[in-house]
């Protein structure tokens, strides 16, 4: 089944609310992440991307941190962005939405002059990111009680 969708940078408050709604559905409701740690101060400075079906329903989201906001996640390297909060609604999985979101975040990173993108992948998603050119490094670690690994892709 193919569902037409577009991916764009979330520019206005309605887009950002749509991003947060997808994150709430996936991380808070499905995965049991506490709502008070799902949203953070970085949300105000991040570049958010949004996938929307042609019917206007939000299908997925992700965000890019760069500069000072990314420093804690990238070892302080200002030329590396941090991809995070990638979430695809259950009904849109398997349609290529996740890939489109990652590529849109990478494009936003390139536009900001970044040379690489780091992310903290849930271990079950390592294969997804490896297929997109990311390489895992460092030990497994828990984040919100879920096992993760750090990964990086040079742009």
PDB file of C-alpha atoms in Angstrom:
ATOM      1  CA  UNK A   1       0.000   0.000   0.000  1.00  0.00           C
ATOM      2  CA  UNK A   2       1.365   3.383  -0.970  1.00  0.00           C
ATOM      3  CA  UNK A   3       0.383   6.557   0.804  1.00  0.00           C
ATOM      4  CA  UNK A   4       1.418   9.852  -0.776  1.00  0.00           C
ATOM      5  CA  UNK A   5       3.141  12.143   1.707  1.00  0.00           C
ATOM      6  CA  UNK A   6       5.418  15.145   1.835  1.00  0.00           C
ATOM      7  CA  UNK A   7       8.263  15.934   4.192  1.00  0.00           C
ATOM      8  CA  UNK A   8       9.019  19.519   5.161  1.00  0.00           C
ATOM      9  CA  UNK A   9      10.727  21.581   7.796  1.00  0.00           C
ATOM     10  CA  UNK A  10       8.168  22.450  10.476  1.00  0.00           C
ATOM     11  CA  UNK A  11       7.982  26.231  10.232  1.00  0.00           C
ATOM     12  CA  UNK A  12       4.847  27.285  12.089  1.00  0.00           C
ATOM     13  CA  UNK A  13       3.291  26.451  15.475  1.00  0.00           C
ATOM     14  CA  UNK A  14       0.730  24.074  13.906  1.00  0.00           C
ATOM     15  CA  UNK A  15       3.533  22.042  12.286  1.00  0.00           C
ATOM     16  CA  UNK A  16       5.436  21.884  15.559  1.00  0.00           C
ATOM     17  CA  UNK A  17       2.306  20.706  17.402  1.00  0.00           C
ATOM     18  CA  UNK A  18       1.892  17.986  14.761  1.00  0.00           C
ATOM     19  CA  UNK A  19       5.505  16.898  15.406  1.00  0.00           C
ATOM     20  CA  UNK A  20       4.851  16.763  19.153  1.00  0.00           C
ATOM     21  CA  UNK A  21       1.633  14.770  18.617  1.00  0.00           C
ATOM     22  CA  UNK A  22       3.517  12.069  16.675  1.00  0.00           C
ATOM     23  CA  UNK A  23       6.214  11.935  19.344  1.00  0.00           C
ATOM     24  CA  UNK A  24       3.567  11.590  22.059  1.00  0.00           C
ATOM     25  CA  UNK A  25       1.876   8.749  20.176  1.00  0.00           C
ATOM     26  CA  UNK A  26       5.123   6.820  19.535  1.00  0.00           C
ATOM     27  CA  UNK A  27       7.364   7.543  22.516  1.00  0.00           C
ATOM     28  CA  UNK A  28       4.933   8.258  25.357  1.00  0.00           C
ATOM     29  CA  UNK A  29       1.990   5.995  24.497  1.00  0.00           C
ATOM     30  CA  UNK A  30       3.698   3.117  22.628  1.00  0.00           C
ATOM     31  CA  UNK A  31       7.098   3.005  24.323  1.00  0.00           C
ATOM     32  CA  UNK A  32       6.206   4.301  27.772  1.00  0.00           C
ATOM     33  CA  UNK A  33       8.674   7.215  27.845  1.00  0.00           C
ATOM     34  CA  UNK A  34       7.722   9.697  30.571  1.00  0.00           C
ATOM     35  CA  UNK A  35       6.169  12.786  29.007  1.00  0.00           C
ATOM     36  CA  UNK A  36       8.262  15.103  31.194  1.00  0.00           C
ATOM     37  CA  UNK A  37      11.497  13.807  29.591  1.00  0.00           C
ATOM     38  CA  UNK A  38      10.180  13.489  26.028  1.00  0.00           C
ATOM     39  CA  UNK A  39       9.988  17.260  25.562  1.00  0.00           C
ATOM     40  CA  UNK A  40      12.946  19.455  26.468  1.00  0.00           C
ATOM     41  CA  UNK A  41      14.468  22.905  26.085  1.00  0.00           C
ATOM     42  CA  UNK A  42      16.113  21.798  22.828  1.00  0.00           C
ATOM     43  CA  UNK A  43      12.686  21.678  21.182  1.00  0.00           C
ATOM     44  CA  UNK A  44      12.682  25.480  21.029  1.00  0.00           C
ATOM     45  CA  UNK A  45      15.969  25.655  19.053  1.00  0.00           C
ATOM     46  CA  UNK A  46      15.850  22.413  17.039  1.00  0.00           C
ATOM     47  CA  UNK A  47      15.044  22.128  13.340  1.00  0.00           C
ATOM     48  CA  UNK A  48      11.953  19.889  13.264  1.00  0.00           C
ATOM     49  CA  UNK A  49      10.932  17.956  10.159  1.00  0.00           C
ATOM     50  CA  UNK A  50       7.420  16.662   9.563  1.00  0.00           C
ATOM     51  CA  UNK A  51       5.976  14.045   7.221  1.00  0.00           C
ATOM     52  CA  UNK A  52       2.326  14.653   6.357  1.00  0.00           C
ATOM     53  CA  UNK A  53      -0.066  12.536   4.304  1.00  0.00           C
ATOM     54  CA  UNK A  54      -1.948  14.240   1.501  1.00  0.00           C
ATOM     55  CA  UNK A  55      -4.986  14.115   3.813  1.00  0.00           C
ATOM     56  CA  UNK A  56      -3.099  16.370   6.260  1.00  0.00           C
ATOM     57  CA  UNK A  57      -2.525  13.655   8.879  1.00  0.00           C
ATOM     58  CA  UNK A  58       0.959  13.814  10.449  1.00  0.00           C
ATOM     59  CA  UNK A  59       2.856  10.571   9.752  1.00  0.00           C
ATOM     60  CA  UNK A  60       6.290  11.168  11.252  1.00  0.00           C
ATOM     61  CA  UNK A  61       8.790  13.599  12.666  1.00  0.00           C
ATOM     62  CA  UNK A  62      12.384  14.074  13.699  1.00  0.00           C
ATOM     63  CA  UNK A  63      14.633  16.882  14.809  1.00  0.00           C
ATOM     64  CA  UNK A  64      18.133  18.212  14.244  1.00  0.00           C
ATOM     65  CA  UNK A  65      20.133  19.851  16.996  1.00  0.00           C
ATOM     66  CA  UNK A  66      23.137  21.918  15.963  1.00  0.00           C
ATOM     67  CA  UNK A  67      25.625  24.251  17.571  1.00  0.00           C
ATOM     68  CA  UNK A  68      25.505  24.539  21.340  1.00  0.00           C
ATOM     69  CA  UNK A  69      22.314  22.466  21.595  1.00  0.00           C
ATOM     70  CA  UNK A  70      24.057  19.461  20.002  1.00  0.00           C
ATOM     71  CA  UNK A  71      27.361  19.728  21.899  1.00  0.00           C
ATOM     72  CA  UNK A  72      26.470  17.331  24.719  1.00  0.00           C
ATOM     73  CA  UNK A  73      25.449  14.640  22.226  1.00  0.00           C
ATOM     74  CA  UNK A  74      28.301  15.059  19.725  1.00  0.00           C
ATOM     75  CA  UNK A  75      31.314  15.298  22.000  1.00  0.00           C
ATOM     76  CA  UNK A  76      31.399  19.078  21.683  1.00  0.00           C
ATOM     77  CA  UNK A  77      32.200  19.032  17.942  1.00  0.00           C
ATOM     78  CA  UNK A  78      30.412  22.073  16.482  1.00  0.00           C
ATOM     79  CA  UNK A  79      30.592  20.596  12.946  1.00  0.00           C
ATOM     80  CA  UNK A  80      28.394  17.639  13.931  1.00  0.00           C
ATOM     81  CA  UNK A  81      24.618  17.791  14.246  1.00  0.00           C
ATOM     82  CA  UNK A  82      22.456  15.514  16.361  1.00  0.00           C
ATOM     83  CA  UNK A  83      19.472  13.713  14.825  1.00  0.00           C
ATOM     84  CA  UNK A  84      16.875  12.776  17.395  1.00  0.00           C
ATOM     85  CA  UNK A  85      13.240  12.150  18.268  1.00  0.00           C
ATOM     86  CA  UNK A  86      12.690  10.287  14.990  1.00  0.00           C
ATOM     87  CA  UNK A  87       9.199   8.818  15.161  1.00  0.00           C
ATOM     88  CA  UNK A  88       6.853   7.334  12.566  1.00  0.00           C
ATOM     89  CA  UNK A  89       3.194   6.713  13.378  1.00  0.00           C
ATOM     90  CA  UNK A  90       2.310   3.013  13.519  1.00  0.00           C
ATOM     91  CA  UNK A  91       0.057   3.184  10.451  1.00  0.00           C
ATOM     92  CA  UNK A  92       2.781   4.792   8.332  1.00  0.00           C
ATOM     93  CA  UNK A  93       5.607   2.352   9.077  1.00  0.00           C
ATOM     94  CA  UNK A  94       7.092   0.512   6.118  1.00  0.00           C
ATOM     95  CA  UNK A  95       6.231   3.292   3.656  1.00  0.00           C
ATOM     96  CA  UNK A  96       9.654   4.946   3.533  1.00  0.00           C
ATOM     97  CA  UNK A  97       8.653   7.795   5.846  1.00  0.00           C
ATOM     98  CA  UNK A  98      11.561   7.177   8.256  1.00  0.00           C
ATOM     99  CA  UNK A  99      14.101   7.225   5.425  1.00  0.00           C
ATOM    100  CA  UNK A 100      12.596  10.438   4.008  1.00  0.00           C
ATOM    101  CA  UNK A 101      12.749  12.077   7.448  1.00  0.00           C
ATOM    102  CA  UNK A 102      16.402  11.088   7.994  1.00  0.00           C
ATOM    103  CA  UNK A 103      17.367  12.417   4.554  1.00  0.00           C
ATOM    104  CA  UNK A 104      15.498  15.702   5.240  1.00  0.00           C
ATOM    105  CA  UNK A 105      17.362  16.088   8.542  1.00  0.00           C
ATOM    106  CA  UNK A 106      20.676  15.410   6.782  1.00  0.00           C
ATOM    107  CA  UNK A 107      19.807  18.075   4.190  1.00  0.00           C
ATOM    108  CA  UNK A 108      19.031  20.570   6.982  1.00  0.00           C
ATOM    109  CA  UNK A 109      22.428  19.705   8.505  1.00  0.00           C
ATOM    110  CA  UNK A 110      24.204  20.303   5.164  1.00  0.00           C
ATOM    111  CA  UNK A 111      22.414  23.658   4.792  1.00  0.00           C
ATOM    112  CA  UNK A 112      23.885  24.647   8.171  1.00  0.00           C
ATOM    113  CA  UNK A 113      27.408  23.679   7.119  1.00  0.00           C
ATOM    114  CA  UNK A 114      27.628  20.560   9.279  1.00  0.00           C
ATOM    115  CA  UNK A 115      29.984  17.764   8.189  1.00  0.00           C
ATOM    116  CA  UNK A 116      28.359  14.837  10.017  1.00  0.00           C
ATOM    117  CA  UNK A 117      25.245  13.767  11.894  1.00  0.00           C
ATOM    118  CA  UNK A 118      25.248  11.779  15.146  1.00  0.00           C
ATOM    119  CA  UNK A 119      22.277  10.002  16.658  1.00  0.00           C
ATOM    120  CA  UNK A 120      21.419   7.775  19.584  1.00  0.00           C
ATOM    121  CA  UNK A 121      19.582   4.786  18.090  1.00  0.00           C
ATOM    122  CA  UNK A 122      17.375   2.399  19.978  1.00  0.00           C
ATOM    123  CA  UNK A 123      19.222  -0.892  19.500  1.00  0.00           C
ATOM    124  CA  UNK A 124      16.300  -2.484  17.615  1.00  0.00           C
ATOM    125  CA  UNK A 125      16.716   0.289  14.992  1.00  0.00           C
ATOM    126  CA  UNK A 126      20.469  -0.150  14.380  1.00  0.00           C
ATOM    127  CA  UNK A 127      19.891  -1.996  11.088  1.00  0.00           C
ATOM    128  CA  UNK A 128      17.622   0.785   9.798  1.00  0.00           C
ATOM    129  CA  UNK A 129      20.295   3.426  10.381  1.00  0.00           C
ATOM    130  CA  UNK A 130      23.117   1.184   9.117  1.00  0.00           C
ATOM    131  CA  UNK A 131      21.255   0.841   5.797  1.00  0.00           C
ATOM    132  CA  UNK A 132      21.274   4.664   5.608  1.00  0.00           C
ATOM    133  CA  UNK A 133      25.059   4.822   6.076  1.00  0.00           C
ATOM    134  CA  UNK A 134      25.342   5.316   9.850  1.00  0.00           C
ATOM    135  CA  UNK A 135      28.016   3.478  11.832  1.00  0.00           C
ATOM    136  CA  UNK A 136      27.618   2.542  15.492  1.00  0.00           C
ATOM    137  CA  UNK A 137      30.364   3.456  17.952  1.00  0.00           C
ATOM    138  CA  UNK A 138      30.834   3.153  21.692  1.00  0.00           C
ATOM    139  CA  UNK A 139      29.024   0.890  24.149  1.00  0.00           C
ATOM    140  CA  UNK A 140      25.301   0.307  24.508  1.00  0.00           C
ATOM    141  CA  UNK A 141      23.665   2.645  27.049  1.00  0.00           C
ATOM    142  CA  UNK A 142      20.166   3.159  28.474  1.00  0.00           C
ATOM    143  CA  UNK A 143      18.111   6.238  27.596  1.00  0.00           C
ATOM    144  CA  UNK A 144      14.612   6.491  29.114  1.00  0.00           C
ATOM    145  CA  UNK A 145      15.079   2.843  30.100  1.00  0.00           C
ATOM    146  CA  UNK A 146      15.579   1.753  26.457  1.00  0.00           C
ATOM    147  CA  UNK A 147      18.941   0.372  25.190  1.00  0.00           C
ATOM    148  CA  UNK A 148      20.682   2.682  22.679  1.00  0.00           C
ATOM    149  CA  UNK A 149      23.936   2.979  20.716  1.00  0.00           C
ATOM    150  CA  UNK A 150      25.585   6.118  19.352  1.00  0.00           C
ATOM    151  CA  UNK A 151      25.910   6.275  15.559  1.00  0.00           C
ATOM    152  CA  UNK A 152      27.419   8.735  13.075  1.00  0.00           C
ATOM    153  CA  UNK A 153      27.284   9.419   9.345  1.00  0.00           C
ATOM    154  CA  UNK A 154      29.612  11.783   7.544  1.00  0.00           C
ATOM    155  CA  UNK A 155      27.775  14.029   5.074  1.00  0.00           C
TER     156      UNK A 155
END
